[in-house]
PDB file of C-alpha atoms in Angstrom:
ATOM      1  CA  MET A  24     -26.898   1.575  -1.519  1.00 46.00           C
ATOM      2  CA  ASN A  25     -27.922  -1.750   0.038  1.00 49.00           C
ATOM      3  CA  ARG A  26     -24.922  -4.100   0.034  1.00 51.00           C
ATOM      4  CA  LYS A  27     -24.246  -7.298   1.924  1.00 53.00           C
ATOM      5  CA  VAL A  28     -21.064  -9.347   1.910  1.00 50.00           C
ATOM      6  CA  LEU A  29     -20.357 -12.993   2.236  1.00 52.00           C
ATOM      7  CA  ALA A  30     -16.741 -13.634   2.830  1.00 48.00           C
ATOM      8  CA  LEU A  31     -14.916 -16.975   3.379  1.00 50.00           C
ATOM      9  CA  LEU A  32     -11.212 -16.698   4.274  1.00 46.00           C
ATOM     10  CA  VAL A  33      -9.115 -19.691   3.425  1.00 46.00           C
ATOM     11  CA  PRO A  34      -5.472 -19.388   4.512  1.00 46.00           C
ATOM     12  CA  ALA A  35      -3.313 -20.448   1.565  1.00 40.00           C
ATOM     13  CA  LEU A  36      -0.069 -20.467   3.544  1.00 43.00           C
ATOM     14  CA  LEU A  37      -0.649 -18.381   6.643  1.00 39.00           C
ATOM     15  CA  VAL A  38      -2.617 -15.300   7.256  1.00 42.00           C
ATOM     16  CA  ALA A  39      -0.704 -12.233   5.983  1.00 39.00           C
ATOM     17  CA  GLY A  40       1.333 -10.378   8.526  1.00 39.00           C
ATOM     18  CA  ALA A  41       4.839 -10.517   9.800  1.00 40.00           C
ATOM     19  CA  ALA A  42       3.886 -12.260  12.951  1.00 43.00           C
ATOM     20  CA  ASN A  43       2.164 -15.152  11.026  1.00 61.00           C
ATOM     21  CA  ALA A  44       4.442 -15.360   7.983  1.00 78.00           C
ATOM     22  CA  ALA A  45       6.037 -18.763   7.083  1.00 89.00           C
ATOM     23  CA  GLU A  46       9.698 -18.519   7.413  1.00 90.00           C
ATOM     24  CA  ILE A  47      11.508 -19.901   4.421  1.00 92.00           C
ATOM     25  CA  TYR A  48      15.119 -19.119   5.144  1.00 91.00           C
ATOM     26  CA  ASN A  49      16.946 -17.770   8.165  1.00 93.00           C
ATOM     27  CA  LYS A  50      20.739 -18.092   8.230  1.00 92.00           C
ATOM     28  CA  ASN A  51      23.827 -15.976   8.695  1.00 90.00           C
ATOM     29  CA  GLY A  52      21.774 -12.743   8.972  1.00 90.00           C
ATOM     30  CA  ASN A  53      19.689 -13.426   5.855  1.00 94.00           C
ATOM     31  CA  LYS A  54      15.918 -13.963   6.323  1.00 95.00           C
ATOM     32  CA  LEU A  55      13.080 -14.624   3.917  1.00 95.00           C
ATOM     33  CA  ASP A  56       9.413 -14.973   4.923  1.00 95.00           C
ATOM     34  CA  LEU A  57       6.419 -16.013   2.765  1.00 95.00           C
ATOM     35  CA  TYR A  58       2.814 -15.091   3.412  1.00 93.00           C
ATOM     36  CA  GLY A  59      -0.530 -15.263   1.628  1.00 90.00           C
ATOM     37  CA  LYS A  60      -4.260 -16.016   1.598  1.00 87.00           C
ATOM     38  CA  VAL A  61      -7.169 -16.986  -0.527  1.00 85.00           C
ATOM     39  CA  ASP A  62     -10.376 -14.948  -0.037  1.00 81.00           C
ATOM     40  CA  GLY A  63     -13.639 -16.402  -1.272  1.00 82.00           C
ATOM     41  CA  LEU A  64     -15.664 -13.223  -1.341  1.00 78.00           C
ATOM     42  CA  ARG A  65     -19.052 -12.310  -2.902  1.00 77.00           C
ATOM     43  CA  TYR A  66     -21.011  -8.986  -2.748  1.00 78.00           C
ATOM     44  CA  PHE A  67     -24.692  -8.817  -2.791  1.00 79.00           C
ATOM     45  CA  SER A  68     -25.625  -5.339  -3.940  1.00 73.00           C
ATOM     46  CA  ASP A  69     -28.218  -3.386  -5.812  1.00 76.00           C
ATOM     47  CA  ASN A  70     -25.321  -1.834  -7.687  1.00 77.00           C
ATOM     48  CA  ALA A  71     -24.562  -3.995 -10.695  1.00 71.00           C
ATOM     49  CA  GLY A  72     -20.897  -2.742 -10.541  1.00 69.00           C
ATOM     50  CA  ASP A  73     -20.485  -4.229  -7.089  1.00 70.00           C
ATOM     51  CA  ASP A  74     -22.749  -7.350  -7.168  1.00 74.00           C
ATOM     52  CA  GLY A  75     -21.072 -10.628  -7.782  1.00 74.00           C
ATOM     53  CA  ASP A  76     -17.926 -12.676  -7.079  1.00 77.00           C
ATOM     54  CA  GLN A  77     -14.997 -10.732  -5.772  1.00 78.00           C
ATOM     55  CA  SER A  78     -12.679 -13.611  -4.836  1.00 81.00           C
ATOM     56  CA  TYR A  79      -8.897 -13.271  -5.043  1.00 84.00           C
ATOM     57  CA  ALA A  80      -5.667 -14.871  -3.905  1.00 87.00           C
ATOM     58  CA  ARG A  81      -2.641 -13.038  -2.601  1.00 89.00           C
ATOM     59  CA  ILE A  82       0.980 -13.898  -2.008  1.00 91.00           C
ATOM     60  CA  GLY A  83       4.012 -11.948  -0.628  1.00 95.00           C
ATOM     61  CA  PHE A  84       7.609 -12.156   0.362  1.00 96.00           C
ATOM     62  CA  LYS A  85       9.515 -10.168   3.045  1.00 96.00           C
ATOM     63  CA  GLY A  86      13.187 -10.347   3.209  1.00 96.00           C
ATOM     64  CA  GLU A  87      16.057  -8.871   5.348  1.00 96.00           C
ATOM     65  CA  THR A  88      19.847  -9.182   5.149  1.00 96.00           C
ATOM     66  CA  GLN A  89      22.141  -8.034   8.002  1.00 94.00           C
ATOM     67  CA  ILE A  90      24.992  -6.025   6.381  1.00 94.00           C
ATOM     68  CA  ASN A  91      26.657  -5.005   9.734  1.00 93.00           C
ATOM     69  CA  ASP A  92      25.707  -4.315  13.302  1.00 90.00           C
ATOM     70  CA  MET A  93      24.036  -0.927  12.258  1.00 92.00           C
ATOM     71  CA  LEU A  94      22.882  -1.556   8.681  1.00 96.00           C
ATOM     72  CA  THR A  95      20.206  -3.914   7.528  1.00 97.00           C
ATOM     73  CA  GLY A  96      18.789  -4.251   4.003  1.00 97.00           C
ATOM     74  CA  TYR A  97      15.127  -5.176   3.508  1.00 98.00           C
ATOM     75  CA  GLY A  98      12.420  -5.536   0.897  1.00 97.00           C
ATOM     76  CA  GLN A  99       8.915  -6.706   0.321  1.00 97.00           C
ATOM     77  CA  TRP A 100       6.896  -7.867  -2.727  1.00 97.00           C
ATOM     78  CA  GLU A 101       3.198  -8.551  -2.718  1.00 95.00           C
ATOM     79  CA  TYR A 102       1.098  -9.866  -5.608  1.00 94.00           C
ATOM     80  CA  ASN A 103      -2.706 -10.106  -6.041  1.00 90.00           C
ATOM     81  CA  ILE A 104      -4.571 -12.511  -8.359  1.00 85.00           C
ATOM     82  CA  LYS A 105      -8.284 -12.209  -9.122  1.00 85.00           C
ATOM     83  CA  VAL A 106      -9.904 -15.600  -9.198  1.00 81.00           C
ATOM     84  CA  ASN A 107     -13.352 -14.473 -10.428  1.00 76.00           C
ATOM     85  CA  THR A 108     -12.391 -14.100 -14.073  1.00 73.00           C
ATOM     86  CA  THR A 109     -12.462 -16.456 -17.052  1.00 69.00           C
ATOM     87  CA  GLU A 110      -9.305 -18.156 -18.298  1.00 70.00           C
ATOM     88  CA  GLY A 111      -7.486 -15.946 -20.813  1.00 66.00           C
ATOM     89  CA  GLU A 112      -9.068 -12.702 -19.520  1.00 63.00           C
ATOM     90  CA  GLY A 113      -6.410 -10.046 -19.314  1.00 63.00           C
ATOM     91  CA  ALA A 114      -5.337  -7.805 -16.471  1.00 64.00           C
ATOM     92  CA  ASN A 115      -6.502 -10.034 -13.610  1.00 78.00           C
ATOM     93  CA  SER A 116      -3.352  -9.844 -11.500  1.00 82.00           C
ATOM     94  CA  TRP A 117      -1.021  -6.988 -10.360  1.00 87.00           C
ATOM     95  CA  THR A 118       1.744  -6.024  -7.954  1.00 91.00           C
ATOM     96  CA  ARG A 119       0.385  -4.417  -4.727  1.00 92.00           C
ATOM     97  CA  LEU A 120       3.756  -3.717  -3.054  1.00 95.00           C
ATOM     98  CA  GLY A 121       7.313  -3.776  -4.254  1.00 96.00           C
ATOM     99  CA  PHE A 122      10.071  -1.901  -2.444  1.00 97.00           C
ATOM    100  CA  ALA A 123      13.539  -2.124  -1.047  1.00 98.00           C
ATOM    101  CA  GLY A 124      15.527  -0.132   1.523  1.00 97.00           C
ATOM    102  CA  LEU A 125      18.018   0.109   4.379  1.00 97.00           C
ATOM    103  CA  LYS A 126      17.628   0.325   8.167  1.00 97.00           C
ATOM    104  CA  PHE A 127      20.253   2.409   9.968  1.00 96.00           C
ATOM    105  CA  GLY A 128      19.576   1.161  13.508  1.00 91.00           C
ATOM    106  CA  GLU A 129      17.959   3.904  15.808  1.00 92.00           C
ATOM    107  CA  TYR A 130      18.670   6.477  12.994  1.00 95.00           C
ATOM    108  CA  GLY A 131      15.606   5.188  11.017  1.00 96.00           C
ATOM    109  CA  SER A 132      15.084   3.532   7.722  1.00 97.00           C
ATOM    110  CA  PHE A 133      14.863   4.587   3.962  1.00 98.00           C
ATOM    111  CA  ASP A 134      13.148   2.721   1.129  1.00 97.00           C
ATOM    112  CA  TYR A 135      11.921   3.310  -2.369  1.00 97.00           C
ATOM    113  CA  GLY A 136       9.383   1.606  -4.600  1.00 96.00           C
ATOM    114  CA  ARG A 137       5.653   0.871  -4.648  1.00 95.00           C
ATOM    115  CA  ASN A 138       4.541   1.322  -1.148  1.00 96.00           C
ATOM    116  CA  TYR A 139       1.904   2.901   1.101  1.00 95.00           C
ATOM    117  CA  GLY A 140       1.702   6.653   1.175  1.00 94.00           C
ATOM    118  CA  VAL A 141       2.227   8.439   4.478  1.00 94.00           C
ATOM    119  CA  ILE A 142      -1.475   9.455   4.741  1.00 93.00           C
ATOM    120  CA  TYR A 143      -2.223   5.784   5.215  1.00 92.00           C
ATOM    121  CA  ASP A 144      -0.087   5.809   8.277  1.00 93.00           C
ATOM    122  CA  ILE A 145      -3.062   7.347  10.073  1.00 90.00           C
ATOM    123  CA  GLU A 146      -5.841   5.858   8.021  1.00 89.00           C
ATOM    124  CA  ALA A 147      -4.538   2.352   8.604  1.00 86.00           C
ATOM    125  CA  TRP A 148      -5.899   2.648  12.164  1.00 87.00           C
ATOM    126  CA  THR A 149      -9.436   2.276  10.778  1.00 83.00           C
ATOM    127  CA  ASP A 150      -8.471  -0.169   8.140  1.00 76.00           C
ATOM    128  CA  ALA A 151      -8.618  -3.258  10.490  1.00 73.00           C
ATOM    129  CA  LEU A 152     -11.623  -5.210   9.148  1.00 69.00           C
ATOM    130  CA  PRO A 153     -11.361  -8.141   6.594  1.00 67.00           C
ATOM    131  CA  GLU A 154     -13.533  -6.069   4.268  1.00 68.00           C
ATOM    132  CA  PHE A 155     -14.494  -2.297   3.906  1.00 68.00           C
ATOM    133  CA  GLY A 156     -12.019  -0.954   6.458  1.00 65.00           C
ATOM    134  CA  GLY A 157     -10.726   2.584   6.015  1.00 64.00           C
ATOM    135  CA  ASP A 158     -13.082   3.251   3.052  1.00 68.00           C
ATOM    136  CA  THR A 159     -13.475   6.984   3.767  1.00 69.00           C
ATOM    137  CA  TYR A 160     -10.439   8.072   1.796  1.00 72.00           C
ATOM    138  CA  THR A 161      -8.360   4.942   1.059  1.00 72.00           C
ATOM    139  CA  GLN A 162      -7.633   5.014  -2.724  1.00 79.00           C
ATOM    140  CA  THR A 163      -4.851   3.233  -4.501  1.00 82.00           C
ATOM    141  CA  ASP A 164      -2.675   5.168  -6.922  1.00 84.00           C
ATOM    142  CA  VAL A 165      -4.164   8.437  -5.888  1.00 86.00           C
ATOM    143  CA  TYR A 166      -1.290  10.602  -4.571  1.00 85.00           C
ATOM    144  CA  MET A 167      -0.145   9.363  -1.168  1.00 87.00           C
ATOM    145  CA  LEU A 168      -3.552   8.112   0.255  1.00 88.00           C
ATOM    146  CA  GLY A 169      -2.783   4.357  -0.112  1.00 88.00           C
ATOM    147  CA  ARG A 170      -0.592   2.055  -2.180  1.00 92.00           C
ATOM    148  CA  THR A 171       1.130   4.116  -4.868  1.00 92.00           C
ATOM    149  CA  ASN A 172       4.149   4.190  -7.202  1.00 91.00           C
ATOM    150  CA  GLY A 173       7.410   5.866  -6.947  1.00 92.00           C
ATOM    151  CA  VAL A 174       7.640   6.849  -3.280  1.00 95.00           C
ATOM    152  CA  ALA A 175      10.914   7.415  -1.289  1.00 97.00           C
ATOM    153  CA  THR A 176      10.159   7.098   2.415  1.00 98.00           C
ATOM    154  CA  TYR A 177      12.263   7.774   5.544  1.00 98.00           C
ATOM    155  CA  ARG A 178      10.873   6.501   8.863  1.00 98.00           C
ATOM    156  CA  ASN A 179      12.085   6.941  12.393  1.00 97.00           C
ATOM    157  CA  THR A 180      10.837   5.085  15.504  1.00 95.00           C
ATOM    158  CA  ASP A 181      11.145   6.470  19.019  1.00 95.00           C
ATOM    159  CA  PHE A 182      12.741   9.651  17.653  1.00 95.00           C
ATOM    160  CA  PHE A 183      16.341   8.430  17.191  1.00 94.00           C
ATOM    161  CA  GLY A 184      15.934   6.443  20.429  1.00 91.00           C
ATOM    162  CA  LEU A 185      15.468   9.566  22.528  1.00 94.00           C
ATOM    163  CA  VAL A 186      11.684   9.676  22.926  1.00 95.00           C
ATOM    164  CA  GLU A 187       9.919   6.325  23.355  1.00 94.00           C
ATOM    165  CA  GLY A 188       6.619   6.241  21.403  1.00 94.00           C
ATOM    166  CA  LEU A 189       7.346   9.218  19.159  1.00 97.00           C
ATOM    167  CA  ASN A 190       7.495   8.245  15.493  1.00 97.00           C
ATOM    168  CA  PHE A 191       7.576  10.101  12.235  1.00 97.00           C
ATOM    169  CA  ALA A 192       7.900   9.608   8.492  1.00 98.00           C
ATOM    170  CA  LEU A 193       8.937  11.815   5.517  1.00 98.00           C
ATOM    171  CA  GLN A 194       7.988  10.814   1.944  1.00 97.00           C
ATOM    172  CA  TYR A 195       8.618  12.152  -1.483  1.00 96.00           C
ATOM    173  CA  GLN A 196       6.622  10.899  -4.587  1.00 94.00           C
ATOM    174  CA  GLY A 197       7.811  11.268  -8.161  1.00 89.00           C
ATOM    175  CA  ASN A 198       5.594  12.119 -11.078  1.00 86.00           C
ATOM    176  CA  ASN A 199       3.241   9.332 -12.194  1.00 83.00           C
ATOM    177  CA  GLU A 200       1.341   9.844 -15.520  1.00 79.00           C
ATOM    178  CA  ASP A 201       2.575   6.894 -17.489  1.00 65.00           C
ATOM    179  CA  PRO A 202       0.102   4.809 -19.437  1.00 52.00           C
ATOM    180  CA  GLY A 203      -1.124   1.571 -18.019  1.00 54.00           C
ATOM    181  CA  ALA A 204      -0.105   2.287 -14.401  1.00 56.00           C
ATOM    182  CA  GLY A 205      -2.217   1.389 -11.470  1.00 61.00           C
ATOM    183  CA  GLU A 206      -3.583  -1.866  -9.924  1.00 65.00           C
ATOM    184  CA  GLY A 207      -5.967  -4.000 -11.844  1.00 50.00           C
ATOM    185  CA  THR A 208      -7.912  -3.384 -15.032  1.00 39.00           C
ATOM    186  CA  THR A 209     -10.036  -0.339 -14.105  1.00 45.00           C
ATOM    187  CA  ASN A 210      -8.234   0.675 -10.896  1.00 44.00           C
ATOM    188  CA  GLY A 211      -5.648   2.799 -12.500  1.00 41.00           C
ATOM    189  CA  SER A 212      -6.182   2.775 -16.251  1.00 43.00           C
ATOM    190  CA  ASP A 213      -8.742   3.810 -18.740  1.00 45.00           C
ATOM    191  CA  ALA A 214     -10.422   0.626 -20.240  1.00 41.00           C
ATOM    192  CA  ASP A 215     -10.510   2.112 -23.746  1.00 39.00           C
ATOM    193  CA  SER A 216      -7.183   3.910 -24.099  1.00 44.00           C
ATOM    194  CA  GLY A 217      -5.135   2.032 -21.510  1.00 44.00           C
ATOM    195  CA  SER A 218      -3.921   5.416 -20.127  1.00 53.00           C
ATOM    196  CA  ARG A 219      -3.756   6.402 -16.499  1.00 62.00           C
ATOM    197  CA  LYS A 220      -6.977   8.051 -15.349  1.00 76.00           C
ATOM    198  CA  LEU A 221      -6.737  11.793 -14.520  1.00 76.00           C
ATOM    199  CA  ALA A 222      -7.653  11.143 -10.930  1.00 77.00           C
ATOM    200  CA  ARG A 223      -4.860   8.590 -10.539  1.00 81.00           C
ATOM    201  CA  GLU A 224      -2.105  10.847 -12.092  1.00 82.00           C
ATOM    202  CA  ASN A 225       0.119  12.841  -9.768  1.00 82.00           C
ATOM    203  CA  GLY A 226       2.957  15.309 -10.063  1.00 81.00           C
ATOM    204  CA  ASP A 227       5.888  15.569  -7.665  1.00 88.00           C
ATOM    205  CA  GLY A 228       4.848  15.693  -4.099  1.00 92.00           C
ATOM    206  CA  PHE A 229       5.944  15.236  -0.489  1.00 96.00           C
ATOM    207  CA  GLY A 230       4.217  14.159   2.694  1.00 95.00           C
ATOM    208  CA  MET A 231       4.849  13.557   6.403  1.00 97.00           C
ATOM    209  CA  SER A 232       3.238  11.738   9.325  1.00 96.00           C
ATOM    210  CA  THR A 233       3.832  11.611  13.015  1.00 96.00           C
ATOM    211  CA  SER A 234       2.365   9.728  15.895  1.00 96.00           C
ATOM    212  CA  TYR A 235       2.887   9.286  19.625  1.00 96.00           C
ATOM    213  CA  ASP A 236       2.094   6.031  21.482  1.00 95.00           C
ATOM    214  CA  PHE A 237       1.126   6.507  25.079  1.00 95.00           C
ATOM    215  CA  ASP A 238       1.925   3.723  27.592  1.00 91.00           C
ATOM    216  CA  PHE A 239      -1.726   3.243  28.433  1.00 91.00           C
ATOM    217  CA  GLY A 240      -2.792   2.061  24.975  1.00 88.00           C
ATOM    218  CA  LEU A 241      -3.703   5.412  23.302  1.00 93.00           C
ATOM    219  CA  SER A 242      -2.075   6.713  20.179  1.00 94.00           C
ATOM    220  CA  LEU A 243      -2.399  10.222  18.584  1.00 95.00           C
ATOM    221  CA  GLY A 244      -1.273  10.887  14.976  1.00 95.00           C
ATOM    222  CA  ALA A 245      -1.526  13.227  12.126  1.00 95.00           C
ATOM    223  CA  ALA A 246      -0.410  13.170   8.470  1.00 95.00           C
ATOM    224  CA  TYR A 247      -0.082  15.765   5.674  1.00 94.00           C
ATOM    225  CA  SER A 248       0.828  15.697   1.928  1.00 93.00           C
ATOM    226  CA  SER A 249       0.955  18.147  -0.968  1.00 91.00           C
ATOM    227  CA  SER A 250       1.450  17.249  -4.699  1.00 87.00           C
ATOM    228  CA  ASP A 251       1.650  18.967  -7.995  1.00 81.00           C
ATOM    229  CA  ARG A 252      -0.964  18.319 -10.625  1.00 82.00           C
ATOM    230  CA  THR A 253       0.207  16.752 -13.911  1.00 79.00           C
ATOM    231  CA  ASP A 254       0.078  18.732 -17.133  1.00 76.00           C
ATOM    232  CA  ASN A 255      -2.991  16.572 -18.200  1.00 78.00           C
ATOM    233  CA  GLN A 256      -4.815  17.461 -15.046  1.00 77.00           C
ATOM    234  CA  VAL A 257      -3.989  21.169 -15.292  1.00 79.00           C
ATOM    235  CA  THR A 258      -4.944  21.281 -19.084  1.00 78.00           C
ATOM    236  CA  ARG A 259      -8.265  19.679 -18.495  1.00 76.00           C
ATOM    237  CA  GLY A 260      -9.087  21.805 -15.497  1.00 68.00           C
ATOM    238  CA  TYR A 261      -8.528  19.241 -12.781  1.00 64.00           C
ATOM    239  CA  GLY A 262      -7.784  21.415  -9.746  1.00 60.00           C
ATOM    240  CA  ASP A 263      -5.674  24.437  -9.410  1.00 60.00           C
ATOM    241  CA  GLY A 264      -2.259  22.931  -9.796  1.00 58.00           C
ATOM    242  CA  HIS A 265      -1.813  21.357  -6.324  1.00 62.00           C
ATOM    243  CA  HIS A 266      -3.441  18.525  -4.465  1.00 61.00           C
TER     244      HIS A 266
END
């Protein structure tokens, strides 16, 4: 498929990212950052489904609260708004991220909500471009490959402070087969019935990732996940009961 892209990035507040976020509040151990962007984006493609205006705006908040010397609460919410639709057209905005958790010093962190699956921990290394990065298997609301619902995640950096550069994560995902779930109009739901597409349903599952950062700029990592199929998937012959 022949496809060309014209992209114009216009920072709405500051470019997304913790290092470039606009600090709204920082007092007495409580901190709130705001980030966002507007992306003027157009695809030129022979595929009618891809060709055309793909512009969007994005905004997010990151917050922390210092509970005591060892315990910190944190959360993040990120929202996406399509700006290539007509006024009154439905399903043109959605929540990308929404989770809250606790950090326990060198003992790691635990959070729950809509977040990235642990498989993305490794795939994120190739998802560095403004557009088309990490396209090999990044899919939203498909098990633990990308952004997804209902994930409980434990993360540990530098292996409890004992091994610098050794990081790992453990993740559990609950069953997701509710109607209307998923990002956007067609990303997670059937346009006719409003129900979640079979490929974007998931049963209970778990995953893990690990990485080691060498002191000369090289990192090695691996990730694994396994999930049950939903009853709908099994009934309709979608796989053998596991993913």
